[in-house]
PDB file of C-alpha atoms in Angstrom:
ATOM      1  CA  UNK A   9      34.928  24.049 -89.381  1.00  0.00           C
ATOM      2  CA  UNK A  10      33.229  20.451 -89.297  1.00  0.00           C
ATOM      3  CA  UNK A  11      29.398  20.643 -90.036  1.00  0.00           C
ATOM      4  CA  UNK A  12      28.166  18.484 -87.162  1.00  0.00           C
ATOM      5  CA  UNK A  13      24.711  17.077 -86.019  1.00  0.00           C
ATOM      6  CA  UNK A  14      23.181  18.044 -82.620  1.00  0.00           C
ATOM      7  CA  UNK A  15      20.435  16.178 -81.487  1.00  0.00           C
ATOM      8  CA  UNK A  16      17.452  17.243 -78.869  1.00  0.00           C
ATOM      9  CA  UNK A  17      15.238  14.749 -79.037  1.00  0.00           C
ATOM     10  CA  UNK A  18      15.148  11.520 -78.131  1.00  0.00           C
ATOM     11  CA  UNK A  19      15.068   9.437 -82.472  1.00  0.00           C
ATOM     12  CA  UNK A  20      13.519   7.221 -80.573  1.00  0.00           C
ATOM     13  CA  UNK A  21      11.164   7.937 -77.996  1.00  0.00           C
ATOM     14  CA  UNK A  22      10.900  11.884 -78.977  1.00  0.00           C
ATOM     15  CA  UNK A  23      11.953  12.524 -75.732  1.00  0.00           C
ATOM     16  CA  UNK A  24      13.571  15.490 -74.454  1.00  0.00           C
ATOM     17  CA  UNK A  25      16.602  16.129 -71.757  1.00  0.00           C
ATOM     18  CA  UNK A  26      18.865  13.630 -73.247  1.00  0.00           C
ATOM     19  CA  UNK A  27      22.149  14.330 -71.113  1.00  0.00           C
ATOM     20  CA  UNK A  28      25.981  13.246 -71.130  1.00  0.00           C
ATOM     21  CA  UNK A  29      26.739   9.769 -69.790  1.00  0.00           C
ATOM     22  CA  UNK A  30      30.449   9.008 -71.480  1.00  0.00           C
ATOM     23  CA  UNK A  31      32.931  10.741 -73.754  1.00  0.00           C
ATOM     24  CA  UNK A  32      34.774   7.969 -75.838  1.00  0.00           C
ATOM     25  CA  UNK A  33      37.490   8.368 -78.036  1.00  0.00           C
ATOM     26  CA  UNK A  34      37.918   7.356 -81.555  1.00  0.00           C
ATOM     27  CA  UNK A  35      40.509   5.018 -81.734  1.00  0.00           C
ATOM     28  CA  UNK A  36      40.843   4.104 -84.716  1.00  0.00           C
ATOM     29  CA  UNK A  37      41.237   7.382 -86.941  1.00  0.00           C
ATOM     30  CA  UNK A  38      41.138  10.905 -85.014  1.00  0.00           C
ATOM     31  CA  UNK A  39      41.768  10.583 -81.401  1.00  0.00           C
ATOM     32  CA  UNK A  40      39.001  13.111 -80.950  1.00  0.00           C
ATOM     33  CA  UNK A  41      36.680  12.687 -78.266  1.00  0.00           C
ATOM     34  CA  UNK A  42      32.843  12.497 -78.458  1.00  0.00           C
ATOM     35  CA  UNK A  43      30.140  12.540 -76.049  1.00  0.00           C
ATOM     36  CA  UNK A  44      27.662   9.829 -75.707  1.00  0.00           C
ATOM     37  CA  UNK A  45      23.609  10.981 -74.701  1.00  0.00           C
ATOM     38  CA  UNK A  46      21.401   8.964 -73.179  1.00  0.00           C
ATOM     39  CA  UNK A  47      17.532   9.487 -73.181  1.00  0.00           C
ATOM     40  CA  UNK A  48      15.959   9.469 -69.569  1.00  0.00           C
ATOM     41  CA  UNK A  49      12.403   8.008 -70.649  1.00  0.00           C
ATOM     42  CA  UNK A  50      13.261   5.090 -73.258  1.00  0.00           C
ATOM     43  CA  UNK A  51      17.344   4.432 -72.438  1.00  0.00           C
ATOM     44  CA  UNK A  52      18.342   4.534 -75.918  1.00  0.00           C
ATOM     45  CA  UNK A  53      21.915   6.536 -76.589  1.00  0.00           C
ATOM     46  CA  UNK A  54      23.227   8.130 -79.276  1.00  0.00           C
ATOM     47  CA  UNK A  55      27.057  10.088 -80.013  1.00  0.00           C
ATOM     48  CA  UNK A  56      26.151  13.687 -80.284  1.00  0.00           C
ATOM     49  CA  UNK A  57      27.364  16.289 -82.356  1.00  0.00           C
ATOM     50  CA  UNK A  58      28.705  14.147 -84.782  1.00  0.00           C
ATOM     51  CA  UNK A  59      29.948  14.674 -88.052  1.00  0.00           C
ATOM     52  CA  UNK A  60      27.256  15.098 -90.623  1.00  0.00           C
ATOM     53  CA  UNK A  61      27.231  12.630 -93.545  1.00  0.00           C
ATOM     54  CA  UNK A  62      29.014  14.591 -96.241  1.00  0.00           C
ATOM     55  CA  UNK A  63      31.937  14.862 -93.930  1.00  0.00           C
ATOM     56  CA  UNK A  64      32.249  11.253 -91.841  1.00  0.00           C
ATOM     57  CA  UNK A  65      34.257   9.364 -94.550  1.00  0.00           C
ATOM     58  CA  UNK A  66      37.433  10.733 -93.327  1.00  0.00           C
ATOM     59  CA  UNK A  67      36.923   8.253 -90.164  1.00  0.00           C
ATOM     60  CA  UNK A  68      36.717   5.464 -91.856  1.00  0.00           C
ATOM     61  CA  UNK A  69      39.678   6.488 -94.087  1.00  0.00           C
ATOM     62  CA  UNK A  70      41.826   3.615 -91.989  1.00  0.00           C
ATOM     63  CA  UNK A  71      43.863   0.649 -92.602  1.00  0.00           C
ATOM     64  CA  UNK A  72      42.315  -1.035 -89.832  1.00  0.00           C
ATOM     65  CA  UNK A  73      38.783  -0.533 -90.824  1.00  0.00           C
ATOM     66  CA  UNK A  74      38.540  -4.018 -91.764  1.00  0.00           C
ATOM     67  CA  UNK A  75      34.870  -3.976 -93.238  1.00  0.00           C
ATOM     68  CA  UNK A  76      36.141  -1.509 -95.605  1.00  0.00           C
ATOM     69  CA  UNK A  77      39.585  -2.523 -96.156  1.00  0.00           C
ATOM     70  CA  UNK A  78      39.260  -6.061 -95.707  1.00  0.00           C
ATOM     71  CA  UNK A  79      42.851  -6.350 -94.085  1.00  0.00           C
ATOM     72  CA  UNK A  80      44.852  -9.125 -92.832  1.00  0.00           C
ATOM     73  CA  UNK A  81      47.666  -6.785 -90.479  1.00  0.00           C
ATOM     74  CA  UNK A  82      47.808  -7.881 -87.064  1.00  0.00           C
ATOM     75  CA  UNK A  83      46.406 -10.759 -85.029  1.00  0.00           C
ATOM     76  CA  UNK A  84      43.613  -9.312 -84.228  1.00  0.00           C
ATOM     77  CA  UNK A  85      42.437  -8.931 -87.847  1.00  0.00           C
ATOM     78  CA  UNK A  86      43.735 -12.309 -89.108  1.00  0.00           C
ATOM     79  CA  UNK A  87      41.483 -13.569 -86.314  1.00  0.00           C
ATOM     80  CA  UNK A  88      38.577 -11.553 -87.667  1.00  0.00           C
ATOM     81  CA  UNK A  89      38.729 -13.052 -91.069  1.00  0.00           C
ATOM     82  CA  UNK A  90      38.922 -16.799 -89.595  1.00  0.00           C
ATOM     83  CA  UNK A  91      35.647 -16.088 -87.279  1.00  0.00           C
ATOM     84  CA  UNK A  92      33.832 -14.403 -90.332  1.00  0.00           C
ATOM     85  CA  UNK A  93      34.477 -17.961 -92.550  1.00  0.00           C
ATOM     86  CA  UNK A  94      32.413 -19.760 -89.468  1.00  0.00           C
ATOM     87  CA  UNK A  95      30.167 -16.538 -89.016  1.00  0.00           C
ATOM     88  CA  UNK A  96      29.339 -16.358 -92.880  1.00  0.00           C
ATOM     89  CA  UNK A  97      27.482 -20.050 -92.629  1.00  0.00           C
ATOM     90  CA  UNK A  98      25.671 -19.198 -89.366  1.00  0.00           C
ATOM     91  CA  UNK A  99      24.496 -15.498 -91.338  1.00  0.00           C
ATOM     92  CA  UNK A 100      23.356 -18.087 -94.564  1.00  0.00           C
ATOM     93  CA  UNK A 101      21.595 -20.197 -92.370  1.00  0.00           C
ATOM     94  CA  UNK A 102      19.795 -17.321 -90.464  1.00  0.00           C
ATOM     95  CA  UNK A 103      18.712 -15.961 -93.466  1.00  0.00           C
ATOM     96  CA  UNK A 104      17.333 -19.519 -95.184  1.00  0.00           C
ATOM     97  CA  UNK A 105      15.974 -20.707 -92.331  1.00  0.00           C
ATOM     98  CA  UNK A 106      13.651 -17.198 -91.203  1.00  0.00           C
ATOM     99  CA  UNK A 107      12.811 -16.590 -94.706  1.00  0.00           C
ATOM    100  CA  UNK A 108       9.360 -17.615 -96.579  1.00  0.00           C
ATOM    101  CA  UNK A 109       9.410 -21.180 -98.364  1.00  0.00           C
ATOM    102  CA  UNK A 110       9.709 -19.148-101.923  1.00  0.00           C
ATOM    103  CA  UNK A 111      12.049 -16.369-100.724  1.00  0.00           C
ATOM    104  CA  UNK A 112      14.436 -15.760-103.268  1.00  0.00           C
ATOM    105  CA  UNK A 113      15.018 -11.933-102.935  1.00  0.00           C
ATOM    106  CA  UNK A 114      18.092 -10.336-100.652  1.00  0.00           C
ATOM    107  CA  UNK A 115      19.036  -6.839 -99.960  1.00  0.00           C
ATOM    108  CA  UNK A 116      22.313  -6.216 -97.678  1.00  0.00           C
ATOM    109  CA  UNK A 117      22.847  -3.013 -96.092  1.00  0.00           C
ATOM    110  CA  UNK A 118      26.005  -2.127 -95.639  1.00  0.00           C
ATOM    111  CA  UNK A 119      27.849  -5.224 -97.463  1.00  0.00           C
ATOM    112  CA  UNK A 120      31.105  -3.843 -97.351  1.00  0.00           C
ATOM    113  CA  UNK A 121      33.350  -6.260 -99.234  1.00  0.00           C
ATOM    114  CA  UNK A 122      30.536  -8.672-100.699  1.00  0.00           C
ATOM    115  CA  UNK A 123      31.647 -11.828 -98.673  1.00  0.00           C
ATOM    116  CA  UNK A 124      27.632 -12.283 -97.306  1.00  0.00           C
ATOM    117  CA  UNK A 125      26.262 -11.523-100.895  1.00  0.00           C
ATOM    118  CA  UNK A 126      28.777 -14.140-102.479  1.00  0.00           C
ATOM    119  CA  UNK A 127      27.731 -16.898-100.060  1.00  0.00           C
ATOM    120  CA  UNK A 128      24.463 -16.103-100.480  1.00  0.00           C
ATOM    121  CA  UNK A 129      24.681 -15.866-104.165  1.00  0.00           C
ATOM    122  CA  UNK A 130      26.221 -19.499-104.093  1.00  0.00           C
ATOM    123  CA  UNK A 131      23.027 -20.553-102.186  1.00  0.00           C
ATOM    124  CA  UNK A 132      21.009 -19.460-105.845  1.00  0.00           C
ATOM    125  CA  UNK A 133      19.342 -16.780-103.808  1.00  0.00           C
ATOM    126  CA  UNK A 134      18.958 -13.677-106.163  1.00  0.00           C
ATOM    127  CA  UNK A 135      21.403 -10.542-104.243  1.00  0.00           C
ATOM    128  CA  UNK A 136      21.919  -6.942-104.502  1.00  0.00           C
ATOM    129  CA  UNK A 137      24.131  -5.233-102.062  1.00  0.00           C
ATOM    130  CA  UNK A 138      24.230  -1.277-100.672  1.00  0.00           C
ATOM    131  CA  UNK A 139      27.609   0.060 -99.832  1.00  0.00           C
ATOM    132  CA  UNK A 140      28.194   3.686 -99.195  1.00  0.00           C
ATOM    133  CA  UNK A 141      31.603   3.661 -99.526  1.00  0.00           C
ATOM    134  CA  UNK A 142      32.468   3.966-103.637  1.00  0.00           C
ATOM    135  CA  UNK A 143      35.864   1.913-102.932  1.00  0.00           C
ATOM    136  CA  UNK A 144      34.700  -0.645-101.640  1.00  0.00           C
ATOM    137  CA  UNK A 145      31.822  -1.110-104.124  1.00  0.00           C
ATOM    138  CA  UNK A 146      34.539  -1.176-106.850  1.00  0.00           C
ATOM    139  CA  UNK A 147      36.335  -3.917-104.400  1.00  0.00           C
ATOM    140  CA  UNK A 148      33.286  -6.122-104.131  1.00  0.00           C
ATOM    141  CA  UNK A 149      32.466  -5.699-107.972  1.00  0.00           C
ATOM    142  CA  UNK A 150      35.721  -6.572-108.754  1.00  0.00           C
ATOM    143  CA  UNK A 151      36.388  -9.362-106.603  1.00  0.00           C
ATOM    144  CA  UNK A 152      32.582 -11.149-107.138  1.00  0.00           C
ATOM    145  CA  UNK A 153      31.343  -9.388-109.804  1.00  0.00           C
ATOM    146  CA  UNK A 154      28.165  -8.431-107.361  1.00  0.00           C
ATOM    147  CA  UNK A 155      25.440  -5.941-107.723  1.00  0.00           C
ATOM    148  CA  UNK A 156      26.593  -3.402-105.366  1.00  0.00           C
ATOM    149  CA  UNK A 157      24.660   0.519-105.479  1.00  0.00           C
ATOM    150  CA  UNK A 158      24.983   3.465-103.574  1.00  0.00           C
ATOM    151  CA  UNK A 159      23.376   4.578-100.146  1.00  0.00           C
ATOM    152  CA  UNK A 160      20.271   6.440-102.078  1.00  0.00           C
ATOM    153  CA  UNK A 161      19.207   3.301-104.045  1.00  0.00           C
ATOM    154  CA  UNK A 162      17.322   2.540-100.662  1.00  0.00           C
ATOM    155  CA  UNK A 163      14.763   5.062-101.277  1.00  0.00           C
ATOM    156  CA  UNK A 164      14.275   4.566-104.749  1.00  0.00           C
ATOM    157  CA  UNK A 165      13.197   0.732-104.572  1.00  0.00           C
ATOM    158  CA  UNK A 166       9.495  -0.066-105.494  1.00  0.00           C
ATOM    159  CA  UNK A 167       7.231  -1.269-102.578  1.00  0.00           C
ATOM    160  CA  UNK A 168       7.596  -4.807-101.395  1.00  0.00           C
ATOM    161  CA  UNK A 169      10.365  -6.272-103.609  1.00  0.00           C
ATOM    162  CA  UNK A 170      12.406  -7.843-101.191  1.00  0.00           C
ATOM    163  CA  UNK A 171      11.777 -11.090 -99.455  1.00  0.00           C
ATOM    164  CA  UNK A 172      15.208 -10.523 -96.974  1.00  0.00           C
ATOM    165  CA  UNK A 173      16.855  -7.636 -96.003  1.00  0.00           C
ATOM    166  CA  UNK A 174      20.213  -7.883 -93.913  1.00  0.00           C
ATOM    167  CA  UNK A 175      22.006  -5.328 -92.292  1.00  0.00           C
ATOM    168  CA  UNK A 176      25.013  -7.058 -90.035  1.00  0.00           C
ATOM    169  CA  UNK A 177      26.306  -4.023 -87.715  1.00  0.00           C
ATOM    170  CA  UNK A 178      25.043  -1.335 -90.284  1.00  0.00           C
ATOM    171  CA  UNK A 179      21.931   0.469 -88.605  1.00  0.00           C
ATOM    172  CA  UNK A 180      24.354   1.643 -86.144  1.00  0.00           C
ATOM    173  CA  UNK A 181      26.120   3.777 -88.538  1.00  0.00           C
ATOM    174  CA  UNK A 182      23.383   5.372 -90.828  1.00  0.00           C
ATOM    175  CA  UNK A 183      22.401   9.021 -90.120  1.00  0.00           C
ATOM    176  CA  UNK A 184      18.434   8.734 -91.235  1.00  0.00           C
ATOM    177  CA  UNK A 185      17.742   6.569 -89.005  1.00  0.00           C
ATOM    178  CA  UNK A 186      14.206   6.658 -88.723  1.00  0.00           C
ATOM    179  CA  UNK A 187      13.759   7.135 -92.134  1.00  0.00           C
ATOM    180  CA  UNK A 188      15.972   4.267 -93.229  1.00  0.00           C
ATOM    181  CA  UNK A 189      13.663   2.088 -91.021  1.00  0.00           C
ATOM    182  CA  UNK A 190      10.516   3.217 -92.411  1.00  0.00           C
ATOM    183  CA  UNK A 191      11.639   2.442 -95.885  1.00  0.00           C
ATOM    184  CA  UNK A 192      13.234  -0.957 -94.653  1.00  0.00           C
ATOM    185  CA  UNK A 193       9.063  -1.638 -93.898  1.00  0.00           C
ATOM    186  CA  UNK A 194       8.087  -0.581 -97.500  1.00  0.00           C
ATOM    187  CA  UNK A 195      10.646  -2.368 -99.512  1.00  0.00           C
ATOM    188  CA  UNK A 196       9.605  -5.911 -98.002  1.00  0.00           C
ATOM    189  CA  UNK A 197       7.181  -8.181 -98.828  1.00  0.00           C
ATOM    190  CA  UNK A 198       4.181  -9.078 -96.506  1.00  0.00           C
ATOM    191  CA  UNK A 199       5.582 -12.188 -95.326  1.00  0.00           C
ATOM    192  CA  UNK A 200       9.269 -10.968 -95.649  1.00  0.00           C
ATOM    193  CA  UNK A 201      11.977 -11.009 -93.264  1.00  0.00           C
ATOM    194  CA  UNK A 202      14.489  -8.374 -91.645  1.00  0.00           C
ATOM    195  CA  UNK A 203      17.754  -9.125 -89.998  1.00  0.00           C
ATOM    196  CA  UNK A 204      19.600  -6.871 -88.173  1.00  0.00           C
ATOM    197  CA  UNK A 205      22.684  -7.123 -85.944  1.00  0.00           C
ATOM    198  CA  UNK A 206      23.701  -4.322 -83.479  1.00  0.00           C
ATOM    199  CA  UNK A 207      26.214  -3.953 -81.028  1.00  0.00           C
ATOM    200  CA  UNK A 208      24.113  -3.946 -77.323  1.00  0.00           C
ATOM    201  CA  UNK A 209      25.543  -1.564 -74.735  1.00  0.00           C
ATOM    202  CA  UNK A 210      23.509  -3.367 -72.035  1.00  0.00           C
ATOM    203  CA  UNK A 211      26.205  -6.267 -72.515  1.00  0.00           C
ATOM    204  CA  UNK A 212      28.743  -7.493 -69.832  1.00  0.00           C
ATOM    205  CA  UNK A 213      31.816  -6.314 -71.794  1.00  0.00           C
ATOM    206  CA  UNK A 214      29.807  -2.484 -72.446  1.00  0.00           C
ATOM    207  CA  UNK A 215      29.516  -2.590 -68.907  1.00  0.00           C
ATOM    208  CA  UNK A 216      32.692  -3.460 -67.444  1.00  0.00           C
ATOM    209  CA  UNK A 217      34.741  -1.420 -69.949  1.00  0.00           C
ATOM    210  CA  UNK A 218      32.282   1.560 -70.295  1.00  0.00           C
ATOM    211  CA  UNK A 219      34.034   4.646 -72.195  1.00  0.00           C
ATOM    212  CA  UNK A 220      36.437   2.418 -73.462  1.00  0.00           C
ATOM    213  CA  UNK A 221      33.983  -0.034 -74.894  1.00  0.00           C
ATOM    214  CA  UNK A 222      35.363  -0.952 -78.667  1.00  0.00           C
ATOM    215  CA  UNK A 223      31.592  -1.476 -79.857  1.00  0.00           C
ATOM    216  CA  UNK A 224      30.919   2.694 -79.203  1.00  0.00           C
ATOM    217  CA  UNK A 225      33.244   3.129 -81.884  1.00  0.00           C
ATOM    218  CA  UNK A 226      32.783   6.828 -81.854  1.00  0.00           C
ATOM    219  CA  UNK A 227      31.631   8.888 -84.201  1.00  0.00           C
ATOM    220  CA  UNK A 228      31.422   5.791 -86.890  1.00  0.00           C
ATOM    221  CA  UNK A 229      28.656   4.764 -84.435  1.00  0.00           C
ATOM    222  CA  UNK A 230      25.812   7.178 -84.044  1.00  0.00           C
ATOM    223  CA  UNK A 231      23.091   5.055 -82.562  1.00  0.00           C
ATOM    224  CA  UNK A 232      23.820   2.936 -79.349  1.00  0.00           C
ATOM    225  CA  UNK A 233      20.975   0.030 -78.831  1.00  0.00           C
ATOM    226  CA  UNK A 234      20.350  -1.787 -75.932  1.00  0.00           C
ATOM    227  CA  UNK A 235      17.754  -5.182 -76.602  1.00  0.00           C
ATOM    228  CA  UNK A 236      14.767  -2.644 -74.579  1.00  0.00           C
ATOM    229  CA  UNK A 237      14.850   0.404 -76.469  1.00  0.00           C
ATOM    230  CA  UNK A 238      15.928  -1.734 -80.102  1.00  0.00           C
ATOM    231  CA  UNK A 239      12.312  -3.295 -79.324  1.00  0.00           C
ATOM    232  CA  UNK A 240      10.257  -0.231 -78.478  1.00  0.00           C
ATOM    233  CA  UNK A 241      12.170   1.595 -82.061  1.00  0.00           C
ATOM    234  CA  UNK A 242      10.965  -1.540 -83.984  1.00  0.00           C
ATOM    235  CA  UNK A 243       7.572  -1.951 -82.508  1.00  0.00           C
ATOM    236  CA  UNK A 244       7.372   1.994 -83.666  1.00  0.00           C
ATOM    237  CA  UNK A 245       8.072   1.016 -87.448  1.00  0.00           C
ATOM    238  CA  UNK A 246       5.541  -1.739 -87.455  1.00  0.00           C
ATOM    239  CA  UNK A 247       8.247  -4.457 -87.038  1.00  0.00           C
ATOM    240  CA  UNK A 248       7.676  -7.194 -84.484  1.00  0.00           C
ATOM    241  CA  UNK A 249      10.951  -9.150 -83.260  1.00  0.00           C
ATOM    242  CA  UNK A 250      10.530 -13.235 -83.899  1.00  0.00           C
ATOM    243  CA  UNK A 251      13.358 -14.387 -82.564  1.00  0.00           C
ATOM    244  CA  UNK A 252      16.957 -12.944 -81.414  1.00  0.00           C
ATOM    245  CA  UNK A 253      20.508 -14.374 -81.225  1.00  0.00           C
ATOM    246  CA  UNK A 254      23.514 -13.853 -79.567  1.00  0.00           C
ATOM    247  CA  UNK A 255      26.540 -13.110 -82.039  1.00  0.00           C
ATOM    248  CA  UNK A 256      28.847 -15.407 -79.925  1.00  0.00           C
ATOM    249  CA  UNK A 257      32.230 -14.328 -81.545  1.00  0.00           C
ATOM    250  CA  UNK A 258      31.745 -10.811 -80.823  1.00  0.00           C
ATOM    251  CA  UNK A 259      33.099 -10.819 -77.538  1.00  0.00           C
ATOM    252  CA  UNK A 260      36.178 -12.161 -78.258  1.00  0.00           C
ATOM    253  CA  UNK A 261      36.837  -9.624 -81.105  1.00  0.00           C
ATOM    254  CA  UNK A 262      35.426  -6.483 -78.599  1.00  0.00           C
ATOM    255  CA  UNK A 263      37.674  -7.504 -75.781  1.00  0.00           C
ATOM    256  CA  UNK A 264      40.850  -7.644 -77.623  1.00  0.00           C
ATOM    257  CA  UNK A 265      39.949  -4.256 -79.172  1.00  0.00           C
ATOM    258  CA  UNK A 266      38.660  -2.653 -76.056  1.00  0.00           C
ATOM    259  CA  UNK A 267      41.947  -3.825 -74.221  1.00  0.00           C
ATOM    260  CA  UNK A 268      44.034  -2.216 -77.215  1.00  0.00           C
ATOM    261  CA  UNK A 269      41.876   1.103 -76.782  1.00  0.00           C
ATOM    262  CA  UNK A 270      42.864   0.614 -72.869  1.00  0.00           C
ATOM    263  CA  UNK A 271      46.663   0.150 -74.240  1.00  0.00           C
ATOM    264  CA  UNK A 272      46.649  -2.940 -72.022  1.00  0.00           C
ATOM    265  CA  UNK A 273      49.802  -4.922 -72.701  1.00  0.00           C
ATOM    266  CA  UNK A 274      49.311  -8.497 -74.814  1.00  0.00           C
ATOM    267  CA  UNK A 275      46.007  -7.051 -74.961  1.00  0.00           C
ATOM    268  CA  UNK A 276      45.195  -9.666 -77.485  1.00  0.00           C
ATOM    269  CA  UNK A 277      45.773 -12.078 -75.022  1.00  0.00           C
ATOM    270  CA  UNK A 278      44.225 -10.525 -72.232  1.00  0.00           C
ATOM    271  CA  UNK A 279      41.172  -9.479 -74.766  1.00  0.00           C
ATOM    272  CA  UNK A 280      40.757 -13.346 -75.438  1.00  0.00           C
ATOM    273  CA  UNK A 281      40.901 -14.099 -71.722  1.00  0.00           C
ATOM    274  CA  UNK A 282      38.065 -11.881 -70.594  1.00  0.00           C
ATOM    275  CA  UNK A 283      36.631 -12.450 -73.999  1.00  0.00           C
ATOM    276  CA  UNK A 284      35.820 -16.148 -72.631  1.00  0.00           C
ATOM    277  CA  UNK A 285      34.286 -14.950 -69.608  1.00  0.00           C
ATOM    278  CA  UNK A 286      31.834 -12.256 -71.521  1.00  0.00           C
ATOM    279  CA  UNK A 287      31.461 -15.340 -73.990  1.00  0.00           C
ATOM    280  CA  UNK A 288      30.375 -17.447 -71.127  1.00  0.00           C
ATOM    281  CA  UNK A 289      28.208 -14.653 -69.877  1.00  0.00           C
ATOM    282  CA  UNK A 290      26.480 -14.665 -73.207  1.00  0.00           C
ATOM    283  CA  UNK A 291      25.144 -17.987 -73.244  1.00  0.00           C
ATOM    284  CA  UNK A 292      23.185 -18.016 -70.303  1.00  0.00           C
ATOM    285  CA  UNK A 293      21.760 -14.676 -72.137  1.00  0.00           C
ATOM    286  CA  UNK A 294      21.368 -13.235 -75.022  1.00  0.00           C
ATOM    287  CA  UNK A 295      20.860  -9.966 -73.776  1.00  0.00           C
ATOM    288  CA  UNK A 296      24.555 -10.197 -71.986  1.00  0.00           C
ATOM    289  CA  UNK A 297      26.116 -10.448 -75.612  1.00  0.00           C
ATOM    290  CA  UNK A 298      28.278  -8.121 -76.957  1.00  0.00           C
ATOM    291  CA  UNK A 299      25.753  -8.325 -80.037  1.00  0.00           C
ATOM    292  CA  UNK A 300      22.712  -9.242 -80.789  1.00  0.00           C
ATOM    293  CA  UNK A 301      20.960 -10.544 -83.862  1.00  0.00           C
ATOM    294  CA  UNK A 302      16.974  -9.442 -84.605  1.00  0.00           C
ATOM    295  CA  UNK A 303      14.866 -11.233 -86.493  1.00  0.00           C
ATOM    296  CA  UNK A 304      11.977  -8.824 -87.466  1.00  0.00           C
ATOM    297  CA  UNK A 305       8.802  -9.225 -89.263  1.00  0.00           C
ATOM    298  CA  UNK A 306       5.891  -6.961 -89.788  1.00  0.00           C
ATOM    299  CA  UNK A 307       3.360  -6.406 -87.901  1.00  0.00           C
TER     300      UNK A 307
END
């Protein structure tokens, strides 16, 4: 039997009477379904019961996990990899233009297959990479030659050593949450910068396609942040938010995926179609995005 995680309180808030509000299905790997909770006092949501950490890698063990496998299949991955070329020089410039004058330190979180860390490495900044997956390590180290190391290397940095951490759709997936954030705050410098990108369930896709939402990704998701309750958790770790952005290709990609999970015919087509109108949405708003970038500093 799967070892699973059951959560009571609130990671955010501490809350209790967290109850059902969705059951998704994963998609991608399983076809299981899994319940998402929602906390009554700060609105954050998380999947429960899911699979504890020793046990998760077998959903990601896909084709289609494209972070992972860094596939071309399909249109709607071949898309993916032409939005990440225009995505990767927004990221760079994010990164540059928070940072201090003399930054010349950056940590990614979940770099996957190095393509951040190489364009950033380009730029002369000075990069190391965490990857939990071993594979894909060996992939990045291979294809760049980076400095990739595993999930615990994290907790065994020395205090402020890093002038920029990133961590593009990552947090969202890490089981210590709390305790990844609290180290996040010790590993930076005084005047250094932290970047995170999360999928926001508050967003006018989340909303319209609810349980079949692309961005719950269940259970490769565990944590489920809306731009309110992403601010309270910060403000609770000391971080103050400087500045956010909308990620504006995201709801093209979530729409085409969400009408796949739907098994909506052409659903790449149809995907792109309401894509536009989410899209549209979005930049009236950041907080209508599919995604949403933070800019942190601390307090």
């Amino acid at each position: 039997m799967m070892n699973t995680v059951h959560i009571d309180l609130c990671p955010v808030c501490s809350n209790g009477g967290c109850t059902e509000t969705l059951i998704c299905k994963d998609h991608l790997a399983t076809g299981e379904l899994f319940s998402i909770y929602q906390c009554p006092g700060c609105g954050f949501a998380f999947t429960q019961n899911f699979p504890c950490e020793n046990e998760i890698g077998k959903y990601y063990d896909a084709p289609e996990y494209i972070s992972h496998s860094d596939t071309h299949q399909g249109i709607i991955n071949s898309l993916y990899h032409w939005a990440r070329k225009i995505a990767l020089k927004s990221k760079t410039k994010i990164a540059s233009k928070y940072s201090s004058k003399n930054a010349e330190t950056l940590l990614d979180i979940g770099s996957g297959t190095g393509y951040f860390l190489q364009a950033m490495r380009l730029k002369k900044w000075i990069v190391t990479g965490i990857e939990k997956s071993k594979p894909t390590r060996e992939y990045a180290h291979k294809k760049f030659g980076l400095n990739i190391q595993d999930a615990e290397y994290l907790f065994d940095m020395p205090d402020k050593i890093k002038d920029v951490v990133t961590m593009w759709h990552v947090l969202e997936h890490i089981e210590k949450l709390n305790e990844t954030m609290a180290n996040l705050h010790r590993i930076l410098k005084n005047d250094g910068v932290l970047i995170i990108a999360l999928p926001n369930k508050k967003s006018a896709d989340a909303l319209a396609y609810k349980e079949e939402w692309a961005a719950y990704d269940v259970p490769r998701h565990l944590w489920h942040f809306s731009s309110d309750d992403f601010t309270y958790f910060a403000e609770k770790h000391n971080f103050r938010i400087e500045k956010t952005k909308a990620m504006y290709f995201d709801p093209f990609y979530i729409a085409m995926l969400s009408e796949k999970n739907k098994g909506t015919f052409a659903a790449s087509l149809v995907g792109l179609i309401k894509g536009t109108v989410y899209f549209i949405q979005s930049l009236f708003s950041t907080r209508r995005c599919s995604s949403i970038i933070y800019i942190l500093k601390k307090k």
